Amino acid sequence: MKFDDIIAHLGQFGPYQRRVYALICIPSIAIGMQTLSTVFTMAVPDHRCALPSWPGDTYDAQNSAHADAISSIIPPGDDDEKWSSCSMRKWQDSLAVNSTLGALYQLNETSVSSNQTEGCGKWVYDKSIYKSTLISKLNLVCENKLGRSHVQMFFMLGSLLGTLILGPPADYFGRRKVMVVTIFLHLAASIAIAFTPSFAFLCFFSMLNGGAMSALYVVLYVIGMEFVGPKKRVYAGIIITVFFAVGVILLVTGAYFIRNWQHLQLTMASLSVIFVAYYWLVPESPRWLTNKGRYSEAEVILRKAAKVNKKELSAKMLRWNEIEADGPVQEPMWHILKYPRLVIRTLVIYFNWMVCSMAYYGISLNVADLAGNIYFNMMLYGVVEVISYFLCLFSLDRLGRRRLHLLCMFVAGICCSLSPFPSLYLGSDFKWLNIALAVVGKAGVSAAFATIWLYTSELFPTVVRNAGVSSSSLSAKVGGVIAPYIANLSLTLGGPVGDILPLLIFGVASLLAGGLSLLLPETTNVCLPDTLKDADRFGVRLRITSEEKSTEPGETVKLQTTTNKSELSILPDT
């Protein structure tokens, strides 16, 4: 008997499993909020150089004298900017105190150069949309404008390190212990971000938060899959991503009403306090306990599940010495190098993960550069992401993994590639088309990302499946590290090129990754491979054709292979 037989007897997705699964899905809401929170906490408000010697200077003119001083000192901006963001005209004593009016300043026109400009070390920010952001707090503008990309990169780098450092202990010390540790790390880091005193501390705490949340998501995903029967794992693998998208929707709602970055960050952190109770609410994975020989602890959990599900567990079913190990003995991942076909497939899988992650986070972080209202656009992103996951769930078995992934990547690629052009070349009347294309592109890459999780777990054979999915996830983290720099090209390059390039890069990369996925075999309704040798032959069709006809006993035949079929067969020549 296998452990899955016990789960099947209890119910593939019975009441007890549904309770546990609901609990582990809820933190995904907080993870979704924190992952994309920098869209608002690090939003870049309109800004200009602060007027020298003008106390209480504000972005908007306070009176006519203030307006005259701004127009004389600050040159006009490029494109849609009212004022230059990073330069001012050179001056000498251009503002002199009027001793009669005291607080009112008058302009000395003769000391201002209209042709020469210089940078500035102090700025004032527009507060009409954001009361305050980390950008305005730390002055991450002009020569420091890459600071935003650096912070987002450190968050993604933390996600990569979290997978490497915090993920493996879950196999040794237990899922539940690692879950609790990562919850406390996430809570501490998210609160620390709200009180960060400097840019260096912000980068460090962002990296810590990214690592904790990445490891937490993975361990929750594993617990959910290990509590659910084989027939329901497709649903379990997709539904948890829906909660992540719900987190994005709640983030937009909160950011709309809370325009102060610190208050928004503390609000998100406070929501995570309830997860401390998971130490008592979420049980350890009985599958992991069984594999570690801790049978008495596993039996307590299984009997509780049986009681809730109104099932009976016989003593015969819990004869632990008769429980078979899950699958063949594990092999090192590097053994794949012995099989060239598997090496090519693995590289294709890694590239698809990297592009999915890069495009997903890049499109999300690029939302501020879309035409229209940032809150409305981000809300659209969240809503279509939820819809795309449900469509993905509905289509996985109908269209097949490869066909659905290819379709989603092509939709994302085409829409992202075309998205910047309507508003740039068709005028302001077509800004709606720019938004529509970006939103559909986000839906496509979201569905592709969800599909590749399941597709990968089926492509890798049992002996390296865990290592294969984990290493693929690392490829995704690499894409996440790259994404902020591409998404923020509009800040570094500026102009039409800066507007076009990010989405064009995401689009072209998605098309390329989707095209390469044609090299992968279909896995829907097919017995999955257990060994590397099985995987090497998986999806390969053997075709025998006669080289020549002969009346002598036997025939000369030619062996041909194709890799686009999911079955192994011998076909005679006709």
Coordinates of C-alpha atoms in Angstrom, one line a residue:
M1 CA 0.0 0.0 0.0
K2 CA 1.2 3.5 -0.8
F3 CA 0.5 6.7 1.2
D4 CA -1.7 8.0 -1.6
D5 CA -4.0 5.0 -1.0
I6 CA -4.6 6.2 2.6
I7 CA -5.4 9.8 1.3
A8 CA -7.7 8.3 -1.3
H9 CA -9.5 6.4 1.4
L10 CA -9.9 9.5 3.5
G11 CA -11.1 11.4 0.5
Q12 CA -9.1 13.1 -2.2
F13 CA -10.2 16.5 -0.9
G14 CA -12.3 15.9 2.1
P15 CA -13.6 18.4 4.7
Y16 CA -10.4 18.1 6.7
Q17 CA -8.1 18.7 3.7
R18 CA -10.3 21.7 2.7
R19 CA -9.9 23.3 6.1
V20 CA -6.1 22.9 6.0
Y21 CA -5.9 24.0 2.4
A22 CA -8.0 27.1 3.1
L23 CA -5.6 28.0 5.9
I24 CA -2.5 27.7 3.9
C25 CA -4.0 29.7 1.0
I26 CA -4.7 32.8 3.1
P27 CA -1.0 33.8 3.6
S28 CA -0.8 33.9 -0.2
I29 CA -2.9 37.0 0.0
A30 CA -0.3 38.8 2.2
I31 CA 2.5 37.5 -0.1
G32 CA 0.8 38.9 -3.1
M33 CA 0.4 42.3 -1.4
Q34 CA 4.0 42.5 -0.2
T35 CA 5.5 41.3 -3.5
L36 CA 4.0 44.1 -5.6
S37 CA 3.7 46.7 -2.8
T38 CA 6.6 48.7 -4.2
V39 CA 4.4 49.8 -7.1
F40 CA 2.8 52.2 -4.6
T41 CA 5.3 52.5 -1.7
M42 CA 8.1 53.3 -4.2
A43 CA 6.0 55.2 -6.7
V44 CA 7.8 58.1 -8.2
P45 CA 5.8 61.4 -7.8
D46 CA 6.3 64.4 -10.0
H47 CA 9.2 66.4 -8.6
R48 CA 11.5 69.4 -9.3
C49 CA 14.5 71.0 -7.7
A50 CA 13.8 72.9 -4.5
L51 CA 14.1 76.7 -4.8
P52 CA 17.3 77.9 -3.0
S53 CA 16.6 79.9 0.1
W54 CA 12.9 79.5 -0.1
P55 CA 11.7 77.9 3.2
G56 CA 8.5 75.8 2.9
D57 CA 8.9 75.4 -0.8
T58 CA 6.2 73.2 -2.4
Y59 CA 5.8 71.6 -5.8
D60 CA 2.7 73.7 -6.6
A61 CA 2.9 77.5 -6.5
Q62 CA 1.7 79.0 -3.3
N63 CA 1.2 82.5 -4.7
S64 CA 2.2 84.7 -7.7
A65 CA 5.6 85.5 -6.3
H66 CA 6.3 81.8 -5.8
A67 CA 5.1 81.0 -9.3
D68 CA 7.4 83.7 -10.7
A69 CA 10.4 82.2 -8.8
I70 CA 9.6 78.7 -10.0
S71 CA 9.3 79.7 -13.7
S72 CA 12.5 81.7 -13.5
I73 CA 14.7 79.2 -11.7
I74 CA 13.2 75.9 -13.0
P75 CA 13.3 75.2 -16.8
P76 CA 10.4 73.5 -18.5
G77 CA 10.4 69.7 -18.5
D78 CA 10.4 67.2 -21.3
D79 CA 7.4 65.5 -22.7
D80 CA 4.4 65.8 -20.3
E81 CA 6.5 67.2 -17.4
K82 CA 5.5 70.7 -16.2
W83 CA 9.0 71.4 -14.8
S84 CA 12.4 69.8 -15.2
S85 CA 12.8 67.1 -12.6
C86 CA 16.6 67.3 -12.1
S87 CA 17.9 70.7 -13.1
M88 CA 17.6 74.4 -12.5
R89 CA 19.1 77.5 -14.0
K90 CA 22.3 78.7 -12.5
W91 CA 21.9 81.7 -10.3
Q92 CA 23.7 84.1 -7.9
D93 CA 21.7 85.7 -5.2
S94 CA 18.6 85.4 -7.4
L95 CA 16.4 85.4 -4.4
A96 CA 16.8 88.3 -2.0
V97 CA 14.8 88.9 1.2
N98 CA 12.5 91.8 1.0
S99 CA 13.1 93.5 4.3
T100 CA 9.7 95.2 4.2
L101 CA 7.5 92.1 3.6
G102 CA 9.9 89.8 5.5
A103 CA 8.6 86.3 4.4
L104 CA 8.0 87.3 0.8
Y105 CA 10.9 86.8 -1.6
Q106 CA 11.5 88.7 -4.8
L107 CA 13.4 87.7 -7.9
N108 CA 16.6 89.4 -9.0
E109 CA 16.2 88.8 -12.7
T110 CA 19.7 89.9 -13.7
S111 CA 21.5 87.2 -11.7
V112 CA 19.7 84.2 -13.4
S113 CA 21.2 82.5 -16.4
S114 CA 18.5 81.3 -18.8
N115 CA 21.0 79.2 -20.9
Q116 CA 23.0 77.4 -18.2
T117 CA 21.6 74.8 -15.9
E118 CA 22.9 72.7 -13.0
G119 CA 21.8 69.8 -10.9
C120 CA 20.3 70.1 -7.4
G121 CA 20.6 68.2 -4.1
K122 CA 17.2 68.9 -2.8
W123 CA 13.8 68.3 -4.3
V124 CA 10.1 69.0 -3.7
Y125 CA 7.4 66.5 -4.6
D126 CA 3.9 66.6 -6.0
K127 CA 1.5 65.4 -3.3
S128 CA -1.7 65.3 -5.3
I129 CA -1.5 61.5 -5.8
Y130 CA 0.8 60.2 -3.1
K131 CA 1.2 62.0 0.2
S132 CA 4.6 60.4 0.6
T133 CA 6.6 57.5 -0.8
L134 CA 9.9 55.9 -0.1
I135 CA 11.2 57.8 -3.2
S136 CA 10.4 61.1 -1.7
K137 CA 11.7 60.0 1.8
L138 CA 15.1 58.9 0.5
N139 CA 15.3 61.2 -2.6
L140 CA 15.7 58.3 -5.0
V141 CA 15.5 60.5 -8.0
C142 CA 17.7 62.0 -10.7
E143 CA 21.3 60.6 -10.2
N144 CA 19.8 58.2 -7.6
K145 CA 16.9 57.0 -9.7
L146 CA 18.3 53.5 -10.0
G147 CA 17.7 53.1 -6.3
R148 CA 14.1 52.0 -7.0
S149 CA 15.3 49.2 -9.3
H150 CA 18.0 48.2 -6.7
V151 CA 15.5 47.8 -3.9
Q152 CA 13.2 45.7 -6.1
M153 CA 16.2 43.7 -7.2
F154 CA 17.2 43.0 -3.6
F155 CA 13.7 41.8 -2.9
M156 CA 13.9 39.4 -5.8
L157 CA 17.4 38.4 -4.9
G158 CA 16.1 37.6 -1.4
S159 CA 13.5 35.4 -3.1
L160 CA 16.2 33.5 -4.8
L161 CA 18.3 33.1 -1.6
G162 CA 15.2 32.2 0.4
T163 CA 14.5 29.3 -2.0
L164 CA 18.2 28.1 -1.7
I165 CA 18.7 28.6 2.1
L166 CA 15.3 28.3 3.7
G167 CA 13.7 25.7 1.3
P168 CA 15.9 22.6 1.9
P169 CA 15.5 22.6 5.7
A170 CA 11.8 21.9 5.2
D171 CA 12.9 18.4 4.0
Y172 CA 15.0 17.8 7.1
F173 CA 13.3 19.6 10.0
G174 CA 9.7 19.6 8.7
R175 CA 7.3 21.8 6.7
R176 CA 5.6 23.2 9.8
K177 CA 8.8 24.4 11.5
V178 CA 10.1 26.2 8.5
M179 CA 6.6 27.7 7.9
V180 CA 6.7 29.2 11.4
V181 CA 10.2 30.5 11.1
T182 CA 9.5 32.2 7.7
I183 CA 6.3 33.8 9.1
F184 CA 8.3 35.4 11.9
L185 CA 11.0 36.5 9.5
H186 CA 8.4 38.0 7.1
L187 CA 6.6 39.8 10.0
A188 CA 9.8 41.3 11.4
A189 CA 11.2 42.4 8.0
S190 CA 7.9 44.0 6.8
I191 CA 7.6 46.0 10.1
A192 CA 11.3 47.0 9.8
I193 CA 10.8 48.3 6.3
A194 CA 8.2 50.8 7.6
F195 CA 10.9 52.3 9.9
T196 CA 13.9 52.0 7.7
P197 CA 16.4 54.9 8.4
S198 CA 18.4 54.6 5.2
F199 CA 18.6 53.2 1.7
A200 CA 21.1 50.4 2.8
F201 CA 18.7 49.2 5.5
L202 CA 15.8 49.3 3.1
C203 CA 17.7 47.0 0.7
F204 CA 18.6 44.6 3.5
F205 CA 15.1 44.4 4.9
S206 CA 13.6 44.0 1.4
M207 CA 15.9 41.1 0.7
L208 CA 15.0 39.5 4.0
N209 CA 11.3 40.0 3.4
G210 CA 11.6 38.5 -0.1
G211 CA 13.5 35.5 1.1
A212 CA 11.0 34.8 3.9
M213 CA 8.0 35.1 1.7
S214 CA 9.4 33.0 -1.1
A215 CA 10.3 30.2 1.3
L216 CA 6.9 30.6 3.0
Y217 CA 5.0 30.3 -0.3
V218 CA 6.9 27.2 -1.4
V219 CA 6.4 25.4 2.0
L220 CA 2.7 26.2 2.0
Y221 CA 2.4 25.0 -1.6
V222 CA 4.1 21.7 -0.6
I223 CA 1.9 21.2 2.5
G224 CA -1.2 21.7 0.4
M225 CA -0.1 19.3 -2.3
E226 CA 0.8 16.6 0.3
F227 CA -2.6 16.8 2.0
V228 CA -4.5 16.4 -1.3
G229 CA -5.1 13.2 -3.3
P230 CA -3.5 12.8 -6.7
K231 CA -6.7 13.5 -8.6
K232 CA -7.1 16.9 -7.0
R233 CA -3.5 18.2 -7.1
V234 CA -4.2 20.1 -10.3
Y235 CA -6.8 22.2 -8.5
A236 CA -4.6 22.6 -5.4
G237 CA -1.7 23.8 -7.5
I238 CA -3.8 26.5 -9.3
I239 CA -6.2 27.7 -6.5
I240 CA -3.4 28.9 -4.3
T241 CA -2.3 31.3 -7.0
V242 CA -5.8 32.8 -7.1
F243 CA -5.3 33.9 -3.5
F244 CA -2.0 35.6 -4.6
A245 CA -4.0 37.6 -7.2
V246 CA -6.6 38.5 -4.6
G247 CA -3.7 40.0 -2.6
V248 CA -3.0 42.2 -5.5
I249 CA -6.6 43.4 -5.6
L250 CA -6.5 44.1 -1.9
L251 CA -3.2 46.0 -2.3
V252 CA -4.7 48.3 -4.8
T253 CA -7.7 48.9 -2.6
G254 CA -5.6 49.7 0.4
A255 CA -3.2 51.9 -1.5
Y256 CA -6.1 53.9 -2.9
F257 CA -7.3 54.9 0.6
I258 CA -3.9 55.0 2.3
R259 CA -1.6 57.4 0.4
N260 CA 1.2 57.5 2.9
W261 CA 3.7 54.7 2.2
Q262 CA 4.6 54.1 5.9
H263 CA 1.0 53.7 6.9
L264 CA 0.4 51.3 4.0
Q265 CA 3.4 49.2 4.9
L266 CA 2.4 48.9 8.5
T267 CA -1.2 48.0 7.5
M268 CA 0.1 45.2 5.3
A269 CA 2.5 44.0 8.1
S270 CA -0.3 44.0 10.7
L271 CA -2.4 41.6 8.5
S272 CA 0.4 39.1 8.8
V273 CA 0.3 39.0 12.6
I274 CA -2.6 36.5 12.5
F275 CA -0.3 34.0 10.8
V276 CA 1.6 33.5 14.1
A277 CA -1.4 31.4 15.1
Y278 CA -0.5 28.9 12.4
Y279 CA 1.9 27.3 14.8
W280 CA -1.3 25.8 16.5
L281 CA -3.6 25.8 13.5
V282 CA -1.7 24.1 10.7
P283 CA -0.6 20.4 11.2
E284 CA 2.6 18.9 10.0
S285 CA 2.5 17.0 6.7
P286 CA 1.7 13.4 7.5
R287 CA 3.4 12.3 4.3
W288 CA 6.7 13.9 5.5
L289 CA 6.2 12.4 9.0
T290 CA 5.7 9.0 7.4
N291 CA 8.8 9.3 5.2
K292 CA 10.8 10.2 8.3
G293 CA 9.5 7.2 10.2
R294 CA 7.6 9.3 12.7
Y295 CA 4.5 7.1 12.4
S296 CA 2.8 7.8 15.7
E297 CA 2.6 11.6 14.9
A298 CA 1.4 10.8 11.4
E299 CA -1.3 8.5 12.7
V300 CA -2.6 11.2 15.1
I301 CA -3.1 13.6 12.2
L302 CA -4.6 10.9 9.9
R303 CA -7.1 9.7 12.5
K304 CA -8.2 13.3 13.1
A305 CA -8.7 13.7 9.3
A306 CA -10.7 10.5 9.3
K307 CA -12.9 11.7 12.1
V308 CA -13.6 15.0 10.4
N309 CA -14.2 13.3 7.0
K310 CA -16.3 10.6 8.7
K311 CA -14.1 7.8 7.5
E312 CA -12.8 4.7 9.2
L313 CA -9.1 3.9 9.2
S314 CA -8.5 0.2 9.9
A315 CA -5.5 -1.1 11.7
K316 CA -4.5 -3.0 8.6
M317 CA -4.4 0.3 6.6
L318 CA -2.0 1.7 9.2
R319 CA 0.6 -1.1 9.2
W320 CA 3.5 1.3 8.6
N321 CA 6.0 -1.5 7.8
E322 CA 3.8 -2.2 4.7
I323 CA 3.6 1.4 3.5
E324 CA 5.7 1.6 0.3
A325 CA 8.1 4.5 -0.3
D326 CA 6.9 7.1 -2.7
G327 CA 8.4 6.2 -6.0
P328 CA 12.0 5.0 -6.9
V329 CA 15.1 6.1 -5.1
Q330 CA 16.1 9.7 -5.8
E331 CA 19.0 10.5 -8.1
P332 CA 21.2 13.6 -8.3
M333 CA 20.0 16.3 -10.7
W334 CA 23.2 16.3 -12.6
H335 CA 22.6 12.7 -13.9
I336 CA 20.4 14.4 -16.5
L337 CA 23.6 15.4 -18.3
K338 CA 23.9 11.8 -19.4
Y339 CA 20.9 12.3 -21.7
P340 CA 21.2 15.0 -24.3
R341 CA 17.5 15.1 -25.0
L342 CA 16.7 15.7 -21.3
V343 CA 19.4 18.5 -21.2
I344 CA 17.7 20.3 -24.0
R345 CA 14.2 19.9 -22.4
T346 CA 15.6 21.1 -19.1
L347 CA 17.1 24.2 -20.6
V348 CA 13.8 25.0 -22.3
I349 CA 11.9 24.6 -19.0
Y350 CA 14.4 26.8 -17.2
F351 CA 14.1 29.5 -19.9
N352 CA 10.3 29.4 -19.8
W353 CA 10.3 29.8 -16.0
M354 CA 12.8 32.7 -16.2
V355 CA 10.7 34.5 -18.9
C356 CA 7.4 33.9 -17.1
S357 CA 8.8 35.4 -13.9
M358 CA 10.5 38.3 -15.7
A359 CA 7.4 39.2 -17.7
Y360 CA 5.0 38.7 -14.8
Y361 CA 6.9 41.0 -12.4
G362 CA 8.1 43.3 -15.1
I363 CA 4.6 44.0 -16.5
S364 CA 3.3 44.5 -12.9
L365 CA 6.1 46.9 -12.0
N366 CA 5.7 48.8 -15.3
V367 CA 2.1 49.7 -14.5
A368 CA 2.9 53.3 -13.6
D369 CA 4.1 53.9 -17.2
L370 CA 0.8 52.9 -18.7
A371 CA -1.6 55.6 -19.8
G372 CA -4.5 56.3 -17.4
N373 CA -4.9 56.0 -13.6
I374 CA -2.4 53.7 -11.8
Y375 CA -5.0 52.5 -9.3
F376 CA -7.5 51.5 -12.0
N377 CA -4.8 49.8 -14.1
M378 CA -3.4 47.8 -11.2
M379 CA -6.9 46.8 -10.2
L380 CA -7.5 45.5 -13.8
Y381 CA -4.3 43.6 -13.5
G382 CA -5.5 41.8 -10.4
V383 CA -9.0 41.1 -11.7
V384 CA -7.7 39.6 -15.0
E385 CA -5.1 37.6 -13.2
V386 CA -7.9 35.9 -11.1
I387 CA -9.9 35.3 -14.3
S388 CA -6.9 33.9 -16.1
Y389 CA -6.2 31.3 -13.3
F390 CA -9.8 30.0 -13.5
L391 CA -9.6 29.8 -17.3
C392 CA -6.3 28.0 -16.9
L393 CA -7.9 25.5 -14.5
F394 CA -10.8 25.0 -16.9
S395 CA -8.5 24.5 -19.9
L396 CA -5.6 22.4 -18.6
D397 CA -7.1 19.0 -19.3
R398 CA -9.1 20.1 -22.4
L399 CA -6.3 21.8 -24.4
G400 CA -3.4 20.0 -22.8
R401 CA -0.4 21.5 -21.0
R402 CA 1.8 22.3 -23.9
R403 CA -0.9 23.8 -26.1
L404 CA -2.3 25.9 -23.3
H405 CA 1.2 27.1 -22.3
L406 CA 2.1 27.9 -25.9
L407 CA -1.2 29.8 -26.4
C408 CA -0.8 31.9 -23.2
M409 CA 2.9 32.8 -24.0
F410 CA 1.9 33.9 -27.5
V411 CA -1.0 36.0 -26.3
A412 CA 1.3 37.6 -23.7
G413 CA 4.1 38.1 -26.3
I414 CA 1.9 39.7 -29.0
C415 CA 0.0 41.9 -26.6
C416 CA 3.1 43.1 -24.7
S417 CA 5.0 43.8 -27.9
L418 CA 2.2 45.9 -29.4
S419 CA 1.1 47.6 -26.1
P420 CA 3.3 50.7 -26.2
F421 CA 2.6 51.8 -29.7
P422 CA -1.1 52.9 -29.8
S423 CA -0.7 55.8 -27.3
L424 CA 2.7 56.8 -28.9
Y425 CA 1.7 56.8 -32.6
L426 CA -2.2 56.8 -32.7
G427 CA -2.7 59.7 -30.3
S428 CA -4.4 60.1 -26.9
D429 CA -7.7 58.8 -28.2
F430 CA -6.2 55.3 -28.4
K431 CA -4.7 55.1 -24.8
W432 CA -7.5 52.7 -24.0
L433 CA -5.9 50.2 -26.5
N434 CA -2.6 50.6 -24.8
I435 CA -4.1 49.6 -21.5
A436 CA -6.2 46.8 -23.0
L437 CA -3.2 45.2 -24.7
A438 CA -1.1 45.4 -21.5
V439 CA -3.9 43.9 -19.4
V440 CA -4.4 41.0 -21.8
G441 CA -0.7 40.4 -21.9
K442 CA -0.7 40.3 -18.0
A443 CA -3.5 37.7 -18.1
G444 CA -1.5 35.6 -20.7
V445 CA 1.7 35.5 -18.7
S446 CA -0.2 34.9 -15.4
A447 CA -1.9 31.8 -16.9
A448 CA 1.4 30.6 -18.5
F449 CA 3.2 30.9 -15.1
A450 CA 0.5 28.9 -13.4
T451 CA 0.7 26.3 -16.2
I452 CA 4.4 25.9 -16.1
W453 CA 4.4 24.9 -12.4
L454 CA 2.2 21.9 -13.1
Y455 CA 3.8 21.1 -16.5
T456 CA 7.3 21.0 -15.0
S457 CA 6.3 18.7 -12.2
E458 CA 5.0 16.3 -14.8
L459 CA 7.9 16.6 -17.2
F460 CA 10.6 15.7 -14.7
P461 CA 10.8 12.0 -13.8
T462 CA 10.0 10.9 -10.2
V463 CA 13.7 10.4 -9.3
V464 CA 14.5 14.1 -9.9
R465 CA 11.1 15.7 -9.8
N466 CA 11.6 17.7 -6.5
A467 CA 15.0 18.9 -7.6
G468 CA 13.7 19.7 -11.1
V469 CA 10.9 21.9 -9.8
S470 CA 13.2 23.6 -7.2
S471 CA 15.9 24.4 -9.8
S472 CA 13.2 25.7 -12.2
S473 CA 12.0 27.9 -9.4
L474 CA 15.5 29.3 -9.1
S475 CA 15.5 30.2 -12.8
A476 CA 12.3 32.1 -12.1
K477 CA 14.0 34.0 -9.4
V478 CA 16.8 35.0 -11.8
G479 CA 14.1 36.4 -14.1
G480 CA 12.6 38.3 -11.1
V481 CA 16.0 39.9 -10.4
I482 CA 16.3 41.1 -13.9
A483 CA 12.7 42.4 -14.2
P484 CA 13.0 45.6 -12.2
Y485 CA 15.8 47.0 -14.3
I486 CA 13.9 46.3 -17.5
A487 CA 10.6 47.6 -16.1
N488 CA 12.3 50.9 -15.0
L489 CA 14.0 51.6 -18.3
S490 CA 11.5 54.5 -18.7
L491 CA 13.3 56.2 -15.8
T492 CA 16.9 55.5 -17.0
L493 CA 16.4 56.1 -20.8
G494 CA 13.4 58.4 -20.9
G495 CA 11.5 59.4 -24.0
P496 CA 9.6 57.1 -26.4
V497 CA 12.4 54.5 -26.3
G498 CA 12.1 54.2 -22.6
D499 CA 8.3 53.8 -22.9
I500 CA 8.5 51.2 -25.7
L501 CA 11.5 49.0 -24.7
P502 CA 10.3 47.3 -21.4
L503 CA 7.1 45.8 -22.8
L504 CA 8.8 45.1 -26.1
I505 CA 11.5 43.1 -24.3
F506 CA 8.9 41.2 -22.3
G507 CA 6.9 40.5 -25.4
V508 CA 9.7 39.2 -27.6
A509 CA 11.1 37.0 -24.8
S510 CA 7.6 35.5 -24.2
L511 CA 7.2 34.7 -27.9
L512 CA 10.7 33.0 -28.0
A513 CA 10.0 31.0 -24.8
G514 CA 6.6 29.9 -26.1
G515 CA 8.1 28.8 -29.4
L516 CA 10.8 26.8 -27.6
S517 CA 8.1 25.0 -25.6
L518 CA 7.2 23.1 -28.7
L519 CA 10.3 21.0 -28.0
L520 CA 8.6 19.6 -24.9
P521 CA 6.3 16.6 -25.0
E522 CA 2.6 16.6 -23.9
T523 CA 1.9 15.2 -20.4
T524 CA -1.9 15.3 -20.3
N525 CA -3.5 11.9 -19.5
V526 CA -0.2 10.2 -20.0
C527 CA 1.6 7.9 -17.5
L528 CA 4.5 10.0 -16.2
P529 CA 8.1 8.8 -16.2
D530 CA 9.7 7.5 -13.0
T531 CA 13.3 7.1 -14.1
L532 CA 15.7 9.2 -16.2
K533 CA 15.7 6.5 -18.8
D534 CA 11.9 6.7 -19.0
A535 CA 12.0 10.4 -19.3
D536 CA 14.5 10.3 -22.1
R537 CA 12.1 8.1 -24.1
F538 CA 9.0 10.0 -22.9
G539 CA 7.2 11.7 -25.8
V540 CA 9.4 10.0 -28.4
R541 CA 7.7 8.2 -31.2
L542 CA 9.6 5.3 -32.8
R543 CA 8.8 4.8 -36.4
I544 CA 10.1 1.9 -38.5
T545 CA 10.0 2.2 -42.2
S546 CA 11.4 -0.3 -44.8
E547 CA 14.5 0.9 -46.5
E548 CA 14.0 -1.6 -49.3
K549 CA 11.8 -4.5 -50.2
S550 CA 13.3 -8.0 -50.4
T551 CA 12.1 -11.5 -51.1
E552 CA 14.9 -12.8 -48.8
P553 CA 14.0 -13.6 -45.2
G554 CA 14.0 -10.5 -43.0
E555 CA 14.0 -6.8 -44.1
T556 CA 16.3 -3.9 -44.0
V557 CA 14.6 -1.2 -41.9
K558 CA 15.4 2.3 -40.9
L559 CA 14.7 3.7 -37.4
Q560 CA 13.4 7.3 -37.2
T561 CA 12.3 9.3 -34.2
T562 CA 10.1 12.2 -33.7
T563 CA 9.6 14.1 -30.4
N564 CA 6.1 15.6 -30.7
K565 CA 4.1 12.6 -29.6
S566 CA 3.3 11.5 -26.1
E567 CA 3.3 7.8 -26.7
L568 CA 5.9 5.2 -27.6
S569 CA 5.0 3.1 -30.6
I570 CA 6.3 0.9 -33.4
L571 CA 4.7 1.6 -36.7
P572 CA 5.2 -0.7 -39.8
D573 CA 6.0 0.9 -43.1
T574 CA 3.0 0.9 -45.5

